[in-house]
Coordinates of N, CA, C and O in Angstrom, one line a residue:
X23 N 6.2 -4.1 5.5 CA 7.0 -3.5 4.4 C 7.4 -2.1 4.7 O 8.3 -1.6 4.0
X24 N 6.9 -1.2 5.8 CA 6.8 0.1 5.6 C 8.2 -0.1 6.2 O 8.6 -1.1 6.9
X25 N 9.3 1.3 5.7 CA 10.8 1.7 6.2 C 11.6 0.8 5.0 O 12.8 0.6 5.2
X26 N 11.0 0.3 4.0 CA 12.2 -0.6 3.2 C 12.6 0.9 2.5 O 13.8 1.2 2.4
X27 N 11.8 1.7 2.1 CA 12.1 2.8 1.1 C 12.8 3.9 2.1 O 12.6 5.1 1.9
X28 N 13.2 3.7 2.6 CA 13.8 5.1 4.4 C 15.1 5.9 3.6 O 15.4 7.1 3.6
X29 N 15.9 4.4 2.7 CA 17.5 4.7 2.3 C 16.8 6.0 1.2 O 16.7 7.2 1.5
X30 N 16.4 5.4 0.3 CA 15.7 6.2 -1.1 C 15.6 7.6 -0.7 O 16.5 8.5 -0.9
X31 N 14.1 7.7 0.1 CA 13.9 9.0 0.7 C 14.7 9.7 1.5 O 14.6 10.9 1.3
X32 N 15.6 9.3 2.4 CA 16.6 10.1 3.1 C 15.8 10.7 4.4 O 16.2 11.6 5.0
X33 N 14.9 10.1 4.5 CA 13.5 10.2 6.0 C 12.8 9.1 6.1 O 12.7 8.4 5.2
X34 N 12.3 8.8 7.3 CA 11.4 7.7 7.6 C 10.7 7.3 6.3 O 10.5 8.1 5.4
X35 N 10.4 6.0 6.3 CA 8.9 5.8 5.1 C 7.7 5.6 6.7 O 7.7 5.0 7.8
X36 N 6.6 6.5 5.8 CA 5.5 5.8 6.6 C 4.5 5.0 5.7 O 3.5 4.2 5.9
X37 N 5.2 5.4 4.7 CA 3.9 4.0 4.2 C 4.5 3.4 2.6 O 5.2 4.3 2.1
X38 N 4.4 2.5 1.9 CA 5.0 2.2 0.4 C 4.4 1.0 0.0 O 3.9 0.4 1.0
X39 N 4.4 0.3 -1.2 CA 3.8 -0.2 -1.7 C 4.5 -0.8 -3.3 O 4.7 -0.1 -4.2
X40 N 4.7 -1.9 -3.3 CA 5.1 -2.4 -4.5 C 4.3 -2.1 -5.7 O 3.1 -2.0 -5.6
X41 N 4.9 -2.0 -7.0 CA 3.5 -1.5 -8.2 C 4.7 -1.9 -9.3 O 5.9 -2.1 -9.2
X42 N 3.6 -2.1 -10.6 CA 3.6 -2.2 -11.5 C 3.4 -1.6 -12.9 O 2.3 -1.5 -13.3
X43 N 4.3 -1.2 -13.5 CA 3.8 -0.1 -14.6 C 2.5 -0.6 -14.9 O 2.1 -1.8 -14.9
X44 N 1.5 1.0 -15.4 CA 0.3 0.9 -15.6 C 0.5 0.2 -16.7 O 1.5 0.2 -17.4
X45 N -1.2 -0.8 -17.0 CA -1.1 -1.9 -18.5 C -0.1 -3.2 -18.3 O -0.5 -4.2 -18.8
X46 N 1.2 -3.2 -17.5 CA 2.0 -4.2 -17.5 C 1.4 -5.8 -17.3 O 2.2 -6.6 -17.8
X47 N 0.2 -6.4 -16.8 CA -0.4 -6.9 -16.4 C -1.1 -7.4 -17.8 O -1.3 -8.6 -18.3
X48 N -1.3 -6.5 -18.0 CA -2.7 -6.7 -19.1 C -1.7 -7.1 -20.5 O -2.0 -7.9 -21.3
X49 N -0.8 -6.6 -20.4 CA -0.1 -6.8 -21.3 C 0.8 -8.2 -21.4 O 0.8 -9.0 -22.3
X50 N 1.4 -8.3 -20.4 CA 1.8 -9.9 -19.9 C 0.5 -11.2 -20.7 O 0.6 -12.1 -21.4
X51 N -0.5 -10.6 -20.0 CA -1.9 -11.8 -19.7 C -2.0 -11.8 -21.2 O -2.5 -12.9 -21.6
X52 N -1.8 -10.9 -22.3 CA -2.7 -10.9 -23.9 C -1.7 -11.8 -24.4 O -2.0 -12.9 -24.9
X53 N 0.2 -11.1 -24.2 CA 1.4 -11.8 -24.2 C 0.9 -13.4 -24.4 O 0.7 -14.1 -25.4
X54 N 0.9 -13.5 -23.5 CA 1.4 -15.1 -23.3 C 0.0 -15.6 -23.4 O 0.0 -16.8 -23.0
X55 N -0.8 -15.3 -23.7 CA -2.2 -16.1 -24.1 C -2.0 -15.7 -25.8 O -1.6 -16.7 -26.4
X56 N -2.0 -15.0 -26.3 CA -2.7 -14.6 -28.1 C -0.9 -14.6 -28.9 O -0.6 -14.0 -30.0
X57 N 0.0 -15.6 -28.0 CA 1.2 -15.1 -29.1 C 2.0 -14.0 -29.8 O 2.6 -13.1 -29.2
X58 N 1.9 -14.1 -31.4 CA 2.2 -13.1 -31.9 C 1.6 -11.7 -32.1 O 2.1 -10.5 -32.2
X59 N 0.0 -12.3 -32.1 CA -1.2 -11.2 -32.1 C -1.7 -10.8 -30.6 O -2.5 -9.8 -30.5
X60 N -1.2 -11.3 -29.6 CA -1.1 -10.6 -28.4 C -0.1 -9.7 -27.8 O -0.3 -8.8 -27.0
X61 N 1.5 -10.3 -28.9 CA 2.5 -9.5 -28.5 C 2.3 -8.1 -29.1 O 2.9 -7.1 -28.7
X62 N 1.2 -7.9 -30.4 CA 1.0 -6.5 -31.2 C 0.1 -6.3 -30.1 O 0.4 -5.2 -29.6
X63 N -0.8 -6.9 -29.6 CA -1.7 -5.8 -29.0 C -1.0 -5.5 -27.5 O -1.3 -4.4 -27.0
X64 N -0.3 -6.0 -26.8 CA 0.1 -5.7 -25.8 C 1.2 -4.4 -25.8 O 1.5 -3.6 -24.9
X65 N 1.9 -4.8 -27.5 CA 2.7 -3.3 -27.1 C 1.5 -1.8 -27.9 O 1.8 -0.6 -28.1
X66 N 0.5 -2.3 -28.2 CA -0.4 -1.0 -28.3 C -1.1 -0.6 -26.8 O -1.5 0.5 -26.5
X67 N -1.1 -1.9 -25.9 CA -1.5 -1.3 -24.4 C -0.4 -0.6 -24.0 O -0.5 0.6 -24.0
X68 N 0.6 -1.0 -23.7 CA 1.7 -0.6 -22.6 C 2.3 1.3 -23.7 O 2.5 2.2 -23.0
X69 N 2.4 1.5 -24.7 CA 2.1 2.6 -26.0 C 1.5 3.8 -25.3 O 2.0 4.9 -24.8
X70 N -0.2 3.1 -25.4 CA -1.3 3.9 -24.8 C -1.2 4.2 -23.2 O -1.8 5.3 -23.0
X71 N -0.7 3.7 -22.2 CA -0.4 3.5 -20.8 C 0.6 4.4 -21.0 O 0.3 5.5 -20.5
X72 N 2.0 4.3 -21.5 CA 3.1 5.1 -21.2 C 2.9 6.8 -21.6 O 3.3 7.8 -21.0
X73 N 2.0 6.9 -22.9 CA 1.3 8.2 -22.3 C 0.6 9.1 -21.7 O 0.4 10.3 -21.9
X74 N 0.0 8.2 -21.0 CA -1.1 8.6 -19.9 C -0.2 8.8 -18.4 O -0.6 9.2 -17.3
X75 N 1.0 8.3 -18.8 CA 1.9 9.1 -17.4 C 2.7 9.6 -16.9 O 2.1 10.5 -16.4
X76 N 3.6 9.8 -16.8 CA 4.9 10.9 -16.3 C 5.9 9.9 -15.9 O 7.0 10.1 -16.4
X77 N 5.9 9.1 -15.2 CA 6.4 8.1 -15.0 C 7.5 7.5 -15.3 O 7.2 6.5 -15.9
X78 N 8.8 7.7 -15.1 CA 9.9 6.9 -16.1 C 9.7 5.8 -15.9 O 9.1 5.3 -14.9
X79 N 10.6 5.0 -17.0 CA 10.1 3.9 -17.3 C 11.2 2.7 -15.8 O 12.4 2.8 -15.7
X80 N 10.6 2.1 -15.1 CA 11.6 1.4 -14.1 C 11.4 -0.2 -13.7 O 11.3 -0.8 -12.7
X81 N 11.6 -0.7 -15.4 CA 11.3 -2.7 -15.4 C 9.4 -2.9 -15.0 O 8.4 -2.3 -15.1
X82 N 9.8 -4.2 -14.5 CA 8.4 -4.4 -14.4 C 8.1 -4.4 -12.5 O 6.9 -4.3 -12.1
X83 N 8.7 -4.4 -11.9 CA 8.2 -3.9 -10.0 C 8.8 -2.4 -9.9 O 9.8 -2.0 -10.4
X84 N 8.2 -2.1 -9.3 CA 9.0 -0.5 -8.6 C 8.6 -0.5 -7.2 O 8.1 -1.5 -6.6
X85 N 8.9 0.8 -6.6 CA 8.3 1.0 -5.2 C 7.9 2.1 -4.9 O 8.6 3.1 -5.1
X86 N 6.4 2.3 -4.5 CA 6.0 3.8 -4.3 C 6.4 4.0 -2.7 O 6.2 2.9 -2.0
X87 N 6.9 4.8 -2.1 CA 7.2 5.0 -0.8 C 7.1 6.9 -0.4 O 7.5 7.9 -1.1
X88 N 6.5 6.7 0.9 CA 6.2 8.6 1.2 C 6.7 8.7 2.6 O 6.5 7.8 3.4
X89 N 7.0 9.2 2.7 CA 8.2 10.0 4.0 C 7.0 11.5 4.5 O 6.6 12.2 3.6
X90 N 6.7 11.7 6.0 CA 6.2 12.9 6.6 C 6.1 14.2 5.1 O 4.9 14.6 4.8
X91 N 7.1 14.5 4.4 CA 7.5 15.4 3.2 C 7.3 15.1 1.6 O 7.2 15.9 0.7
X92 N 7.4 13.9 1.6 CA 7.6 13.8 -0.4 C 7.3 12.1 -0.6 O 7.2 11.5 0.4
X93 N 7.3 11.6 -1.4 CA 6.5 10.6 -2.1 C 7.7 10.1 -3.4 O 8.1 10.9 -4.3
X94 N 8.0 8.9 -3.3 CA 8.9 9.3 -4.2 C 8.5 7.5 -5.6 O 7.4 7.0 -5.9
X95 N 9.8 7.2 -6.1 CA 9.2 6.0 -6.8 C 10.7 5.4 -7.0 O 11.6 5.9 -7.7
X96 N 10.8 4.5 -6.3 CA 12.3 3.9 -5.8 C 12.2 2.5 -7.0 O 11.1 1.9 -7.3
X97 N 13.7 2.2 -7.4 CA 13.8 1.2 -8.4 C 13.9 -0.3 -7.4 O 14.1 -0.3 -6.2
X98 N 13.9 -1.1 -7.9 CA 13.6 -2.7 -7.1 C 14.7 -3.2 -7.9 O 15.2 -2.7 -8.9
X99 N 15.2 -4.7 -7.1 CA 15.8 -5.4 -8.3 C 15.6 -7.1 -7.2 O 15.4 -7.2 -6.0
X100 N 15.9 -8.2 -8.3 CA 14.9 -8.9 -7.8 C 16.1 -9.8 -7.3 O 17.3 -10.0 -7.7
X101 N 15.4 -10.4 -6.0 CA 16.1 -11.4 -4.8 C 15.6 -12.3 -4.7 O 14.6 -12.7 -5.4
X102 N 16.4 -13.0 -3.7 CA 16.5 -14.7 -4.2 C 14.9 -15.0 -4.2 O 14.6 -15.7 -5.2
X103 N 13.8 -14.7 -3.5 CA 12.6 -15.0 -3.4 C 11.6 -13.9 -4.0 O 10.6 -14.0 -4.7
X104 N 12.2 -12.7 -3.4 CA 11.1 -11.5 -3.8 C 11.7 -10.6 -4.2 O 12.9 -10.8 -4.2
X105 N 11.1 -9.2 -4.7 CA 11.6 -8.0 -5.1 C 12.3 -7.6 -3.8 O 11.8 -7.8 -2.7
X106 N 13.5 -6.9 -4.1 CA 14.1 -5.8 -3.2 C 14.2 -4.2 -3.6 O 14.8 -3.7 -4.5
X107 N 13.5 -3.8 -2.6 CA 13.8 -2.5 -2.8 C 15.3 -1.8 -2.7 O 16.0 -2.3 -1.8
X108 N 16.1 -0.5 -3.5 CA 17.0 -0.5 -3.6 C 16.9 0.8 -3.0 O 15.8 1.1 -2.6
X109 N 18.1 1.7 -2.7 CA 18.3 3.0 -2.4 C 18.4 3.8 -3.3 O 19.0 4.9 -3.2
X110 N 17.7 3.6 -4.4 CA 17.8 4.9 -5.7 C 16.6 5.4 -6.0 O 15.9 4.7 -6.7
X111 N 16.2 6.4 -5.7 CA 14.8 6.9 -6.0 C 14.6 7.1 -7.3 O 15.1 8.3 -7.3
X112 N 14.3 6.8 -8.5 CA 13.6 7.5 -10.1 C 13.0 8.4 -10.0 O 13.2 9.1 -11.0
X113 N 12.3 8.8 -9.4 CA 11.5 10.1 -9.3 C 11.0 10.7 -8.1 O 10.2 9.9 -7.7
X114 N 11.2 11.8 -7.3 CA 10.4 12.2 -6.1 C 9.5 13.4 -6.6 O 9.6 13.7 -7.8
X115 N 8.7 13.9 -5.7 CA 7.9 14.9 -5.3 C 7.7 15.3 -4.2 O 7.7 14.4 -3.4
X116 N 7.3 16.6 -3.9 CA 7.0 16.9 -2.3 C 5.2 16.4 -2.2 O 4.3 16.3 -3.1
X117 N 5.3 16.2 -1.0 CA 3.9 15.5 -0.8 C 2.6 16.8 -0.7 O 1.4 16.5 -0.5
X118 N 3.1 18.0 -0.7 CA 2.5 19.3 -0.6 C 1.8 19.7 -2.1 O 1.0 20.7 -2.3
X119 N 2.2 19.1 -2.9 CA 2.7 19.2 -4.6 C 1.0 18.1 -4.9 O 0.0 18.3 -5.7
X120 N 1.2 17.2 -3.9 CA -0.3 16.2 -4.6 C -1.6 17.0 -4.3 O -2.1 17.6 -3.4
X121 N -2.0 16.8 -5.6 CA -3.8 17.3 -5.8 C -4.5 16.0 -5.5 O -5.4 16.2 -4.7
X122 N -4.3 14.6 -6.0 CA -5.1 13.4 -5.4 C -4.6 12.5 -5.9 O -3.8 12.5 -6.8
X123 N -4.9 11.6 -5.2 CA -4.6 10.4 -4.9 C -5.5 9.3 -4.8 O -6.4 9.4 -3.9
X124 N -5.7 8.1 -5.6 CA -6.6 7.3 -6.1 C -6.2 5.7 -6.0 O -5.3 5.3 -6.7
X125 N -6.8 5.0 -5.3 CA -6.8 3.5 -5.8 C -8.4 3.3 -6.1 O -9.5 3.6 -5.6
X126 N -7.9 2.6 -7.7 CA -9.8 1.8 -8.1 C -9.1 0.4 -7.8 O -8.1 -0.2 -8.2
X127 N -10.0 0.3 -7.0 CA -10.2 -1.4 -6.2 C -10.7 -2.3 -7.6 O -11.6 -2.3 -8.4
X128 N -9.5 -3.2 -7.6 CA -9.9 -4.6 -8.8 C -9.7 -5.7 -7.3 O -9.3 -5.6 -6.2
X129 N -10.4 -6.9 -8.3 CA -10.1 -7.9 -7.7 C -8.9 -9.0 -8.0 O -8.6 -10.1 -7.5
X130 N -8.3 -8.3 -8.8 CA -6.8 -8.9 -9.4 C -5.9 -7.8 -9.5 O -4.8 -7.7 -9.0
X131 N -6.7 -7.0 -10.1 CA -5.7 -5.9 -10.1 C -6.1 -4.6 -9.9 O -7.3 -4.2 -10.3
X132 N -5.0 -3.4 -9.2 CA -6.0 -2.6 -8.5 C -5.0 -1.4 -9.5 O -3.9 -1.6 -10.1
X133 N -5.7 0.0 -9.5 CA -4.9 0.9 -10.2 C -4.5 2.0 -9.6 O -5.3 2.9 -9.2
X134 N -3.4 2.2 -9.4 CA -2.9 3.4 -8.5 C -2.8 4.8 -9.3 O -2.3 4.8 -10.4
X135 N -3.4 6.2 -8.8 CA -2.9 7.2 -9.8 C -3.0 7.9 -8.8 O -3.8 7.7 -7.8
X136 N -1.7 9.3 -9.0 CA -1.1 10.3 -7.9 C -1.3 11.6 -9.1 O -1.0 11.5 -10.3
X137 N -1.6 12.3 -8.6 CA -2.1 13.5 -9.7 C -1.8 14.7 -8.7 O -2.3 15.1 -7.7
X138 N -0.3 15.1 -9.7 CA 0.0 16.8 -8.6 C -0.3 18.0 -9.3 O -0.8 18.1 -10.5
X139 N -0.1 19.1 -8.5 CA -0.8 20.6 -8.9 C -0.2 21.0 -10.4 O -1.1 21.0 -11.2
X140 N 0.9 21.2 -10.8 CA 1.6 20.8 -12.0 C 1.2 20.1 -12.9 O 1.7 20.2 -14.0
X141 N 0.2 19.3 -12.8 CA -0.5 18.6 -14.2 C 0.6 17.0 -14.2 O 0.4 16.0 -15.0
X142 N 1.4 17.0 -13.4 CA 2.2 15.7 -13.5 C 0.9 14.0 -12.7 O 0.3 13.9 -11.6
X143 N 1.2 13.0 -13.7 CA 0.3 12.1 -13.3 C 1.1 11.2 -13.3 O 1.6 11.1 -14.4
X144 N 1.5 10.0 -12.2 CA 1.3 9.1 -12.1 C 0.8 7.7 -12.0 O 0.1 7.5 -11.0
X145 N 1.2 6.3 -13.0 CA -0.1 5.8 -12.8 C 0.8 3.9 -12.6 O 1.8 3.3 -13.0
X146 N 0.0 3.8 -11.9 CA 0.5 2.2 -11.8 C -0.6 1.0 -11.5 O -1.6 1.2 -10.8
X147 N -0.3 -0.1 -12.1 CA -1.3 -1.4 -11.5 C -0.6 -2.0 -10.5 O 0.6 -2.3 -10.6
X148 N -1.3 -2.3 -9.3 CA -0.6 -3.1 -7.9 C -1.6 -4.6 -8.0 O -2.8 -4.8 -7.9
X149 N -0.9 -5.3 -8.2 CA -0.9 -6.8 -8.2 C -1.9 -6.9 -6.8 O -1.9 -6.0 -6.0
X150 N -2.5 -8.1 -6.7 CA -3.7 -8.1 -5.3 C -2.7 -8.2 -4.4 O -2.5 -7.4 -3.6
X151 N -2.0 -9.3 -4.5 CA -1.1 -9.4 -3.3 C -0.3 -8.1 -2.6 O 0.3 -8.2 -1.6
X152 N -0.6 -6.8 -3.4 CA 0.1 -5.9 -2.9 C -1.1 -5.1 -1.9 O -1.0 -4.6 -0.8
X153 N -2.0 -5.2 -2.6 CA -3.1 -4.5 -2.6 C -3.2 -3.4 -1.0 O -3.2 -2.1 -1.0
X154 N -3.1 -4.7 0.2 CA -3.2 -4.2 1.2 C -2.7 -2.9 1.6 O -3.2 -1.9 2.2
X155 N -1.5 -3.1 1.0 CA -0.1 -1.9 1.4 C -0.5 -0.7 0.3 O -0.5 0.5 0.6
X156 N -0.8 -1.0 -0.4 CA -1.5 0.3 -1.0 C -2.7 0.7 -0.8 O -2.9 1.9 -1.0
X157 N -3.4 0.1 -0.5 CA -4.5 0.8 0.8 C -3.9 2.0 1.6 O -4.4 3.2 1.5
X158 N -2.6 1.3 2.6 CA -2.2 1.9 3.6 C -2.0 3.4 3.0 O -2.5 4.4 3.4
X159 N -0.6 3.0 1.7 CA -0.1 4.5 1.0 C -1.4 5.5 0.8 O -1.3 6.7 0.9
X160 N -2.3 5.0 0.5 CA -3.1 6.0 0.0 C -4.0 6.6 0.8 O -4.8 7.5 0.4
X161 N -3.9 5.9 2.6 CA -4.7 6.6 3.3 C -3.6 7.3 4.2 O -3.9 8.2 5.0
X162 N -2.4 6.9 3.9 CA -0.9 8.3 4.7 C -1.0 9.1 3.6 O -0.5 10.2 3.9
X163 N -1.6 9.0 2.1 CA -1.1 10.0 1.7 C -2.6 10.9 1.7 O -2.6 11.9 1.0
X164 N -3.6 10.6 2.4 CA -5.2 11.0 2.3 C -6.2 11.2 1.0 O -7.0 12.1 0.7
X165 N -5.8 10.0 0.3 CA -6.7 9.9 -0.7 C -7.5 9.2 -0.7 O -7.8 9.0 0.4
X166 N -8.3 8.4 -1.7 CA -10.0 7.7 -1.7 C -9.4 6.3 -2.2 O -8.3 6.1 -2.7
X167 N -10.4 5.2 -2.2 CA -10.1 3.9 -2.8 C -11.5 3.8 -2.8 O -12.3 3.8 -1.9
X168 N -11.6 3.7 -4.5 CA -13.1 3.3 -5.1 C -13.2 2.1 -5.3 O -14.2 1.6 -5.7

């Protein structure tokens, strides 16, 4: 996967990772299991989730991708099989700007959070199948996986 995000950044990618807004998951899973009374509780998760982050809002896949310099969160749109990443970044930052960087290891689902000097936080859930690749992001960008 690494270089799909190269256009976005406007520099190499060395490392990126497919994600999911934080809660999106959990919210789907209550969704379509509890009905009407899952659709109330799922828009009180995704509520509680949208302000615990900085994050604009970008469907349900995005792409985290970091270049030597900056870190950014590129929009997807979806192809005949899988997501594609697009050339429009939603939000960057300089990678000098990160205070830390965090994956908590699930076994379904894992949680990404990027926390810069500024008090700005980002937060996302990576589906397992992504998992690997955000491993990778988060040891280019030198942070921990609990």
């Amino acid at each position: 996967m690494a270089g799909e995000g190269s256009a976005a950044l406007g520099a190499p990618e060395i490392a990126g990772a497919m994600v999911n807004p934080r809660g999106f998951t959990k919210k789907m899973s209550v969704g379509a299991v509890g009905g009407v009374v899952g659709a109330v509780a799922a828009s009180a998760v995704a509520s509680r989730s949208s302000k615990a982050s900085d994050v604009p809002a970008f469907g349900r896949v995005g792409y985290i991708a970091a270049s030597e310099t900056e870190v950014a969160l590129i929009k997807t749109k979806s192809g005949a099989l899988k997501m594609k990443v697009t050339d429009q970044a939603l939000v960057r930052a300089p990678r000098e700007e990160l205070e830390a960087v965090e994956l908590k290891d699930g076994k379904l689902i894992s949680h990404l959070r990027l926390q810069f000097t500024n008090g700005t936080v980002w937060e996302f859930d990576v589906p397992k199948i992504g998992k690997k690749n955000a491993n990778q992001l988060v040891a280019a960008l030198g942070g921990s996986v609990t």
